[in-house]
Amino acid sequence: MEKFNMENLIENKLLKADQAFQEWKKVPFEEKQKLIAKAAEIFKNKAEVFGELITDEMNKPISQAISEVEKSALMMNYYADAENILGPEKIESEYKISEIHYVPKGVILGVMPWNFPFWQVLRFATPAILAGNTVVLKHASICFGSGNAIEKVFIEAGFPEGVFQNLEVGHGEVKEILEHKTIKGVSLTGSEKAGAEVAATAGKNIKKSLLELGGSDAFIVLEDADLDEAAKVGALARLQNCGQTCVAAKRFIIQRDIEFDFLPKFIQEYKKFVPADPKLKETKLAGMARPDLADDLEKQYQKALDHGAEVIIPLERISENEFIPGLIRVEEGNPVLQEELFGPLGMVMIAHNDHEALEIANNIPFGLSNSVWTKNEERQQFFIDNLESGTVNINRMTSSDPRFPFGGTKSSGYGTELSLLALKEFVTAKTILGK
């Protein structure tokens, strides 16, 4: 009986989303933007409340959790002020009527992770909704509170009921929901395995999918870099959010000539990250989101050591989900390089020259983002032209910005989030021709 009631609840929510879409798609772009601006204001005003919720659910240090909510509000304001690129586009031709109309697809399913429980959801949902779609969310099971809080904000801001709904369901229900006749597309942020499963279901049912998957980003430091700045930023880039970030710097590729200058500086900065109470605003590092995730990281650490990795700083587990962050030196061929390390463990690799650094950086399944540290513009351009990733950062760590496209290549997924391009991810380009 309980399963029957759950199926009925999901069915009703999906039908509600479809009914809401029939009216929402007719609402003028500018009116949608006004509601997005209202929601952004609510998120900004309640950043501390929602930050505490994030910390309670997945252990993120409170200052980082509050910043996540504030960043989400900034992103929503970007779309609230964005140019309408979805209006009818007139094309020069021999026809009397020749236009492209951008038509929203309908109800879009979002399958979202726990590591940024507000940002990831809103990054996907805001442009999808502004384009005229409605959204149903399957959040990570430890973040149902965040999903419900986001839904309440949309209602409070004045969005019609059914435009954004949170579904409290497990992974087992995702396939059935995606196959439902009301669902017209899916956006997933998560692991390569989850992405492959969802993409297979979407493809089988001829539905659009967008995947933002894992990464093993390179942080390349060359001999003419600002070593002090690179060391400081590099430690943050690896250990922010306890290293549980798809775009975290995971492989530090250091030019051999500066190995003994850079590494001591980097180690000094790295050791400043010590686990502490996530509720304290000065805390920079807390525990991982779940004990089983800490188990997985320990197994990867041991695998790396079993295949010849050398310990620079030992990964030391001090509770069921807390670590003293570790750092290991890894050689090409170590199987751990083909995996994503999702936690406070970094890898150091040594390259003789720029070409070897590039080869090491590209020699993985992932292609999300990379960071290159050099003052030389020619060397910068070499890496810009040849790195296989959705983003290349010069003398900075990776961080997403609403103004610029975000997405990966290779096993890091496909499709675009953020920027104006995201508005066209879940629309159909409809050609209109007439004599």
Short mmCIF file of C-alpha atoms in Angstrom, two decimals:
data_model
loop_
_atom_site.label_atom_id
_atom_site.label_comp_id
_atom_site.label_asym_id
_atom_site.label_seq_id
_atom_site.Cartn_x
_atom_site.Cartn_y
_atom_site.Cartn_z
CA MET A 1 0.00 0.00 0.00
CA GLU A 2 2.88 2.40 0.86
CA LYS A 3 4.51 1.79 -2.55
CA PHE A 4 1.16 2.37 -4.26
CA ASN A 5 0.70 5.66 -2.40
CA MET A 6 4.24 6.78 -3.32
CA GLU A 7 3.65 5.94 -6.99
CA ASN A 8 0.41 7.91 -6.89
CA LEU A 9 2.17 10.87 -5.28
CA ILE A 10 4.89 10.89 -7.94
CA GLU A 11 2.34 10.48 -10.73
CA ASN A 12 0.31 13.41 -9.39
CA LYS A 13 3.37 15.64 -9.15
CA LEU A 14 4.47 14.82 -12.68
CA LEU A 15 1.00 15.54 -14.04
CA LYS A 16 0.93 18.76 -12.03
CA ALA A 17 4.24 19.79 -13.56
CA ASP A 18 2.90 19.08 -17.05
CA GLN A 19 -0.27 21.06 -16.39
CA ALA A 20 1.77 23.97 -15.03
CA PHE A 21 3.93 23.87 -18.17
CA GLN A 22 0.93 24.45 -20.43
CA GLU A 23 0.46 27.88 -18.84
CA TRP A 24 4.03 28.70 -17.81
CA LYS A 25 5.33 28.48 -21.38
CA LYS A 26 2.97 31.33 -22.33
CA VAL A 27 4.24 33.70 -19.62
CA PRO A 28 6.38 36.48 -21.15
CA PHE A 29 10.13 36.17 -20.65
CA GLU A 30 10.27 39.45 -18.72
CA GLU A 31 7.54 38.32 -16.30
CA LYS A 32 9.45 35.11 -15.61
CA GLN A 33 12.54 37.22 -14.89
CA LYS A 34 10.66 39.26 -12.28
CA LEU A 35 9.80 36.09 -10.37
CA ILE A 36 13.38 34.86 -10.60
CA ALA A 37 14.55 38.17 -9.13
CA LYS A 38 12.10 37.75 -6.23
CA ALA A 39 13.37 34.24 -5.55
CA ALA A 40 16.96 35.48 -5.66
CA GLU A 41 16.14 38.11 -3.04
CA ILE A 42 14.65 35.48 -0.73
CA PHE A 43 17.70 33.23 -1.08
CA LYS A 44 19.99 36.17 -0.35
CA ASN A 45 18.00 37.24 2.73
CA LYS A 46 17.86 33.70 4.10
CA ALA A 47 21.45 32.75 3.24
CA GLU A 48 22.38 32.07 6.87
CA VAL A 49 19.28 29.95 7.51
CA PHE A 50 19.82 27.89 4.39
CA GLY A 51 23.56 27.73 5.07
CA GLU A 52 22.83 26.05 8.41
CA LEU A 53 20.60 23.56 6.61
CA ILE A 54 23.41 22.69 4.18
CA THR A 55 25.86 22.23 7.05
CA ASP A 56 23.44 20.00 8.93
CA GLU A 57 22.85 17.83 5.89
CA MET A 58 26.36 17.35 4.44
CA ASN A 59 28.90 18.88 6.87
CA LYS A 60 30.00 21.81 4.73
CA PRO A 61 31.72 24.52 6.82
CA ILE A 62 29.08 27.13 7.57
CA SER A 63 30.93 30.03 5.93
CA GLN A 64 31.20 28.03 2.69
CA ALA A 65 27.56 26.97 2.94
CA ILE A 66 26.37 30.57 3.32
CA SER A 67 28.56 31.59 0.39
CA GLU A 68 26.97 28.85 -1.71
CA VAL A 69 23.49 30.27 -1.14
CA GLU A 70 24.67 33.83 -1.80
CA LYS A 71 26.34 32.72 -5.03
CA SER A 72 23.10 31.02 -6.06
CA ALA A 73 21.26 34.32 -5.58
CA LEU A 74 23.87 36.15 -7.68
CA MET A 75 23.44 33.58 -10.45
CA MET A 76 19.67 33.98 -10.40
CA ASN A 77 20.04 37.75 -10.63
CA TYR A 78 22.24 37.25 -13.69
CA TYR A 79 19.33 35.47 -15.40
CA ALA A 80 16.81 37.96 -14.04
CA ASP A 81 18.71 40.67 -15.96
CA ALA A 82 19.70 38.54 -18.97
CA GLU A 83 19.04 39.37 -22.58
CA ASN A 84 16.14 37.44 -24.09
CA ILE A 85 17.85 35.30 -26.71
CA LEU A 86 14.77 33.09 -27.09
CA GLY A 87 12.59 35.50 -29.05
CA PRO A 88 11.75 34.72 -32.71
CA GLU A 89 14.92 35.01 -34.79
CA LYS A 90 14.44 36.34 -38.32
CA ILE A 91 16.67 34.83 -41.00
CA GLU A 92 17.44 36.50 -44.34
CA SER A 93 16.13 34.29 -47.14
CA GLU A 94 14.02 34.18 -50.30
CA TYR A 95 10.95 33.31 -48.23
CA LYS A 96 8.34 35.82 -47.08
CA ILE A 97 8.50 34.27 -43.63
CA SER A 98 11.74 32.71 -42.39
CA GLU A 99 12.23 32.52 -38.64
CA ILE A 100 13.54 30.34 -35.86
CA HIS A 101 11.31 29.99 -32.79
CA TYR A 102 12.73 28.56 -29.57
CA VAL A 103 10.09 26.36 -27.95
CA PRO A 104 10.47 24.96 -24.41
CA LYS A 105 10.39 21.17 -24.23
CA GLY A 106 8.19 20.66 -21.15
CA VAL A 107 8.87 18.97 -17.82
CA ILE A 108 12.61 18.52 -17.14
CA LEU A 109 13.94 16.13 -14.50
CA GLY A 110 16.93 17.26 -12.46
CA VAL A 111 19.02 14.57 -10.74
CA MET A 112 21.29 16.52 -8.41
CA PRO A 113 24.12 15.72 -5.93
CA TRP A 114 24.76 16.53 -2.29
CA ASN A 115 28.06 18.43 -2.55
CA PHE A 116 26.46 21.78 -3.53
CA PRO A 117 22.82 21.15 -2.59
CA PHE A 118 21.54 24.64 -3.48
CA TRP A 119 23.97 25.77 -6.19
CA GLN A 120 23.77 22.66 -8.39
CA VAL A 121 19.97 22.60 -8.27
CA LEU A 122 19.49 26.29 -9.00
CA ARG A 123 22.25 26.37 -11.64
CA PHE A 124 20.24 23.80 -13.61
CA ALA A 125 16.71 24.90 -12.75
CA THR A 126 16.94 28.67 -13.26
CA PRO A 127 17.73 28.79 -17.01
CA ALA A 128 15.46 25.78 -17.67
CA ILE A 129 12.52 27.53 -16.00
CA LEU A 130 13.30 30.90 -17.59
CA ALA A 131 13.22 29.17 -20.98
CA GLY A 132 9.62 28.14 -20.24
CA ASN A 133 10.06 24.61 -18.90
CA THR A 134 8.91 23.26 -15.56
CA VAL A 135 11.20 21.24 -13.29
CA VAL A 136 10.96 18.22 -11.00
CA LEU A 137 13.94 17.56 -8.75
CA LYS A 138 15.35 14.25 -7.54
CA HIS A 139 17.87 15.40 -4.96
CA ALA A 140 20.45 13.33 -3.10
CA SER A 141 18.79 11.45 -0.25
CA ILE A 142 20.72 13.34 2.44
CA CYS A 143 19.55 16.68 0.97
CA PHE A 144 15.79 16.34 0.86
CA GLY A 145 15.58 19.26 3.28
CA SER A 146 17.42 21.47 0.81
CA GLY A 147 15.15 20.35 -2.02
CA ASN A 148 12.03 21.16 -0.02
CA ALA A 149 13.44 24.53 1.05
CA ILE A 150 14.12 25.48 -2.58
CA GLU A 151 10.58 24.50 -3.60
CA LYS A 152 9.13 26.67 -0.83
CA VAL A 153 11.18 29.67 -2.02
CA PHE A 154 9.78 29.33 -5.54
CA ILE A 155 6.24 29.31 -4.13
CA GLU A 156 6.99 32.25 -1.81
CA ALA A 157 8.39 34.22 -4.76
CA GLY A 158 5.10 33.83 -6.63
CA PHE A 159 5.86 31.08 -9.13
CA PRO A 160 2.75 29.05 -10.05
CA GLU A 161 2.53 25.73 -8.23
CA GLY A 162 4.05 22.96 -10.29
CA VAL A 163 6.78 25.04 -11.91
CA PHE A 164 9.35 23.65 -9.46
CA GLN A 165 8.69 20.54 -7.38
CA ASN A 166 10.92 18.41 -5.17
CA LEU A 167 10.43 14.65 -5.30
CA GLU A 168 11.54 12.73 -2.21
CA VAL A 169 12.51 9.56 -4.06
CA GLY A 170 15.50 7.26 -4.18
CA HIS A 171 17.78 6.32 -7.07
CA GLY A 172 15.57 3.32 -7.80
CA GLU A 173 12.73 5.56 -8.97
CA VAL A 174 14.80 7.67 -11.39
CA LYS A 175 14.47 5.29 -14.35
CA GLU A 176 10.69 5.05 -14.00
CA ILE A 177 10.32 8.82 -13.65
CA LEU A 178 12.54 9.49 -16.66
CA GLU A 179 10.48 7.05 -18.74
CA HIS A 180 7.22 8.81 -17.77
CA LYS A 181 5.41 10.41 -20.70
CA THR A 182 5.46 13.86 -19.07
CA ILE A 183 9.28 14.06 -18.79
CA LYS A 184 10.89 15.61 -21.87
CA GLY A 185 14.51 15.86 -20.74
CA VAL A 186 16.94 15.31 -17.88
CA SER A 187 19.92 17.11 -16.39
CA LEU A 188 22.22 15.14 -14.11
CA THR A 189 25.18 16.25 -12.04
CA GLY A 190 26.95 13.29 -10.50
CA SER A 191 29.23 10.35 -11.08
CA GLU A 192 30.24 8.86 -14.42
CA LYS A 193 28.30 5.66 -13.53
CA ALA A 194 25.10 7.54 -12.68
CA GLY A 195 25.44 9.66 -15.80
CA ALA A 196 25.85 6.62 -18.06
CA GLU A 197 22.74 4.98 -16.59
CA VAL A 198 20.59 8.09 -16.94
CA ALA A 199 21.88 8.86 -20.44
CA ALA A 200 21.11 5.28 -21.52
CA THR A 201 17.54 5.56 -20.28
CA ALA A 202 17.09 8.99 -21.85
CA GLY A 203 18.52 7.78 -25.16
CA LYS A 204 16.33 4.69 -25.22
CA ASN A 205 13.29 6.93 -24.75
CA ILE A 206 14.52 9.64 -27.19
CA LYS A 207 14.79 12.34 -24.53
CA LYS A 208 17.35 15.13 -24.24
CA SER A 209 20.02 14.72 -21.58
CA LEU A 210 22.64 17.03 -20.10
CA LEU A 211 25.44 15.52 -18.02
CA GLU A 212 27.89 17.27 -15.69
CA LEU A 213 30.03 14.45 -14.36
CA GLY A 214 33.31 13.90 -12.61
CA GLY A 215 36.71 15.45 -13.09
CA SER A 216 40.34 15.02 -12.19
CA ASP A 217 41.51 18.53 -12.88
CA ALA A 218 45.17 19.34 -13.43
CA PHE A 219 46.84 22.23 -11.62
CA ILE A 220 49.97 22.85 -13.72
CA VAL A 221 52.75 24.93 -12.16
CA LEU A 222 55.60 26.04 -14.46
CA GLU A 223 58.93 27.54 -13.43
CA ASP A 224 57.98 31.17 -14.20
CA ALA A 225 54.82 31.09 -12.06
CA ASP A 226 54.21 33.07 -8.88
CA LEU A 227 55.01 30.10 -6.63
CA ASP A 228 53.70 31.63 -3.40
CA GLU A 229 50.33 32.43 -4.95
CA ALA A 230 50.13 29.08 -6.73
CA ALA A 231 50.83 27.23 -3.49
CA LYS A 232 48.19 29.14 -1.55
CA VAL A 233 45.52 28.88 -4.24
CA GLY A 234 46.41 25.27 -4.98
CA ALA A 235 45.72 24.14 -1.42
CA LEU A 236 42.33 25.85 -1.46
CA ALA A 237 41.56 24.47 -4.91
CA ARG A 238 42.10 20.92 -3.63
CA LEU A 239 40.55 21.17 -0.16
CA GLN A 240 37.59 23.55 -0.47
CA ASN A 241 34.38 21.68 0.45
CA CYS A 242 36.64 18.92 1.85
CA GLY A 243 37.80 18.15 -1.68
CA GLN A 244 34.27 17.05 -2.63
CA THR A 245 34.07 19.13 -5.78
CA CYS A 246 34.07 17.94 -9.39
CA VAL A 247 36.27 20.89 -10.42
CA ALA A 248 38.66 20.63 -7.49
CA ALA A 249 42.34 20.56 -8.42
CA LYS A 250 43.23 16.90 -8.02
CA ARG A 251 46.53 16.44 -9.90
CA PHE A 252 49.33 18.93 -9.25
CA ILE A 253 51.67 18.75 -12.23
CA ILE A 254 54.90 20.54 -11.29
CA GLN A 255 57.79 21.35 -13.60
CA ARG A 256 60.89 19.52 -12.39
CA ASP A 257 63.04 22.68 -12.20
CA ILE A 258 60.88 24.09 -9.38
CA GLU A 259 59.98 20.88 -7.56
CA PHE A 260 62.12 21.69 -4.51
CA ASP A 261 61.06 25.36 -4.46
CA PHE A 262 57.34 24.85 -4.90
CA LEU A 263 56.61 21.69 -2.90
CA PRO A 264 57.66 23.06 0.53
CA LYS A 265 55.47 26.12 -0.02
CA PHE A 266 52.56 23.95 -1.15
CA ILE A 267 52.91 21.55 1.79
CA GLN A 268 52.97 24.47 4.21
CA GLU A 269 49.70 25.84 2.78
CA TYR A 270 48.15 22.37 2.60
CA LYS A 271 48.76 21.70 6.27
CA LYS A 272 46.75 24.81 7.24
CA PHE A 273 43.59 22.82 6.47
CA VAL A 274 42.74 20.93 9.65
CA PRO A 275 39.28 19.42 10.36
CA ALA A 276 37.20 21.47 12.79
CA ASP A 277 33.59 22.12 13.79
CA PRO A 278 31.65 23.00 10.59
CA LYS A 279 29.35 25.32 12.59
CA LEU A 280 32.24 27.71 13.32
CA LYS A 281 32.65 30.47 10.73
CA GLU A 282 36.45 30.30 10.84
CA THR A 283 36.44 26.58 9.91
CA LYS A 284 37.94 25.86 6.47
CA LEU A 285 37.73 22.07 6.52
CA ALA A 286 35.20 19.70 8.05
CA GLY A 287 34.25 16.06 7.65
CA MET A 288 33.11 14.37 4.45
CA ALA A 289 29.39 14.16 3.76
CA ARG A 290 29.02 10.46 4.70
CA PRO A 291 31.18 7.73 6.30
CA ASP A 292 30.87 5.46 3.25
CA LEU A 293 32.42 8.20 1.10
CA ALA A 294 35.36 8.33 3.52
CA ASP A 295 35.64 4.53 3.19
CA ASP A 296 35.85 4.87 -0.59
CA LEU A 297 38.60 7.49 -0.37
CA GLU A 298 40.64 5.29 2.00
CA LYS A 299 40.41 2.41 -0.47
CA GLN A 300 41.62 4.64 -3.32
CA TYR A 301 44.50 5.88 -1.17
CA GLN A 302 45.56 2.32 -0.45
CA LYS A 303 45.22 1.36 -4.12
CA ALA A 304 47.51 4.25 -5.08
CA LEU A 305 50.11 3.15 -2.50
CA ASP A 306 49.86 -0.48 -3.60
CA HIS A 307 50.78 0.65 -7.12
CA GLY A 308 53.84 2.65 -6.14
CA ALA A 309 52.59 6.05 -4.97
CA GLU A 310 54.84 7.77 -2.42
CA VAL A 311 53.46 9.51 0.65
CA ILE A 312 54.20 13.23 0.94
CA ILE A 313 51.59 13.86 3.67
CA PRO A 314 49.77 10.76 4.96
CA LEU A 315 45.99 10.66 4.67
CA GLU A 316 45.00 10.18 8.31
CA ARG A 317 41.45 9.26 9.27
CA ILE A 318 40.55 10.74 12.65
CA SER A 319 36.81 9.94 12.82
CA GLU A 320 34.17 8.15 10.77
CA ASN A 321 34.13 10.97 8.21
CA GLU A 322 37.13 13.25 8.99
CA PHE A 323 40.66 13.18 7.61
CA ILE A 324 43.90 15.04 8.03
CA PRO A 325 44.31 15.82 4.30
CA GLY A 326 46.78 13.66 2.41
CA LEU A 327 49.15 14.29 -0.48
CA ILE A 328 50.84 11.60 -2.56
CA ARG A 329 53.36 11.53 -5.40
CA VAL A 330 52.06 9.46 -8.31
CA GLU A 331 53.70 8.24 -11.49
CA GLU A 332 52.02 7.69 -14.85
CA GLY A 333 50.42 4.25 -15.03
CA ASN A 334 49.04 4.24 -11.48
CA PRO A 335 45.41 3.05 -11.87
CA VAL A 336 44.15 5.64 -9.38
CA LEU A 337 44.81 8.29 -12.06
CA GLN A 338 41.89 6.89 -14.05
CA GLU A 339 39.52 7.57 -11.13
CA GLU A 340 38.16 10.66 -9.43
CA LEU A 341 39.37 11.30 -5.88
CA PHE A 342 36.39 12.89 -4.17
CA GLY A 343 37.81 14.01 -0.84
CA PRO A 344 40.87 15.57 0.85
CA LEU A 345 43.58 13.69 -1.05
CA GLY A 346 45.80 15.32 -3.67
CA MET A 347 48.25 13.87 -6.18
CA VAL A 348 51.60 15.38 -7.21
CA MET A 349 53.21 14.58 -10.55
CA ILE A 350 56.48 15.87 -12.03
CA ALA A 351 56.93 16.98 -15.66
CA HIS A 352 60.21 17.81 -17.39
CA ASN A 353 58.73 20.37 -19.78
CA ASP A 354 55.52 21.93 -21.11
CA HIS A 355 54.84 19.11 -23.58
CA GLU A 356 55.14 16.44 -20.92
CA ALA A 357 52.93 18.47 -18.57
CA LEU A 358 50.30 18.68 -21.31
CA GLU A 359 50.52 14.96 -22.04
CA ILE A 360 50.09 14.09 -18.36
CA ALA A 361 47.18 16.52 -18.00
CA ASN A 362 45.30 15.04 -20.98
CA ASN A 363 46.05 11.38 -20.25
CA ILE A 364 42.90 10.70 -18.22
CA PRO A 365 39.27 9.87 -19.08
CA PHE A 366 38.00 13.20 -17.76
CA GLY A 367 37.95 16.66 -19.33
CA LEU A 368 36.26 19.12 -17.00
CA SER A 369 38.63 21.97 -16.14
CA ASN A 370 42.34 22.69 -15.79
CA SER A 371 44.49 25.42 -14.28
CA VAL A 372 47.85 26.59 -15.65
CA TRP A 373 50.30 28.82 -13.79
CA THR A 374 52.79 30.73 -15.95
CA LYS A 375 53.46 34.40 -16.69
CA ASN A 376 54.50 33.71 -20.28
CA GLU A 377 51.72 34.43 -22.79
CA GLU A 378 53.04 32.02 -25.42
CA ARG A 379 53.08 29.19 -22.92
CA GLN A 380 49.59 30.16 -21.77
CA GLN A 381 48.35 29.95 -25.36
CA PHE A 382 49.97 26.55 -25.84
CA PHE A 383 47.92 25.11 -22.99
CA ILE A 384 44.76 27.01 -23.96
CA ASP A 385 44.94 25.49 -27.43
CA ASN A 386 45.80 21.94 -26.38
CA LEU A 387 44.23 21.09 -23.01
CA GLU A 388 41.26 18.73 -23.41
CA SER A 389 38.76 20.30 -21.04
CA GLY A 390 35.65 22.44 -20.96
CA THR A 391 37.47 25.21 -19.09
CA VAL A 392 41.07 26.41 -18.95
CA ASN A 393 42.10 28.78 -16.16
CA ILE A 394 45.25 30.88 -16.30
CA ASN A 395 46.83 31.76 -12.95
CA ARG A 396 43.60 31.08 -11.05
CA MET A 397 41.70 28.15 -9.62
CA THR A 398 38.56 26.81 -11.24
CA SER A 399 35.32 28.43 -10.16
CA SER A 400 32.08 28.69 -12.09
CA ASP A 401 30.72 32.11 -13.08
CA PRO A 402 27.13 32.68 -14.30
CA ARG A 403 28.41 34.72 -17.26
CA PHE A 404 30.46 31.91 -18.78
CA PRO A 405 29.54 28.43 -20.08
CA PHE A 406 30.27 25.53 -17.77
CA GLY A 407 30.58 21.93 -18.90
CA GLY A 408 33.03 19.20 -19.75
CA THR A 409 34.21 16.88 -22.48
CA LYS A 410 35.21 13.19 -22.64
CA SER A 411 33.87 11.31 -19.58
CA SER A 412 33.12 14.59 -17.80
CA GLY A 413 29.85 14.84 -19.69
CA TYR A 414 28.21 17.04 -22.30
CA GLY A 415 25.94 20.05 -22.55
CA THR A 416 26.22 23.56 -21.17
CA GLU A 417 25.24 25.06 -17.86
CA LEU A 418 25.40 28.77 -17.02
CA SER A 419 25.73 31.71 -19.45
CA LEU A 420 23.09 32.60 -22.03
CA LEU A 421 23.87 29.33 -23.82
CA ALA A 422 22.15 27.40 -21.02
CA LEU A 423 18.83 28.97 -22.01
CA LYS A 424 18.88 26.89 -25.21
CA GLU A 425 19.66 23.51 -23.64
CA PHE A 426 16.04 22.48 -23.16
CA VAL A 427 14.30 24.16 -26.09
CA THR A 428 13.50 23.02 -29.61
CA ALA A 429 14.69 25.24 -32.47
CA LYS A 430 11.52 25.37 -34.58
CA THR A 431 11.93 26.52 -38.19
CA ILE A 432 9.12 28.65 -39.67
CA LEU A 433 9.06 29.13 -43.46
CA GLY A 434 6.33 30.67 -45.62
CA LYS A 435 5.74 32.16 -49.06
#
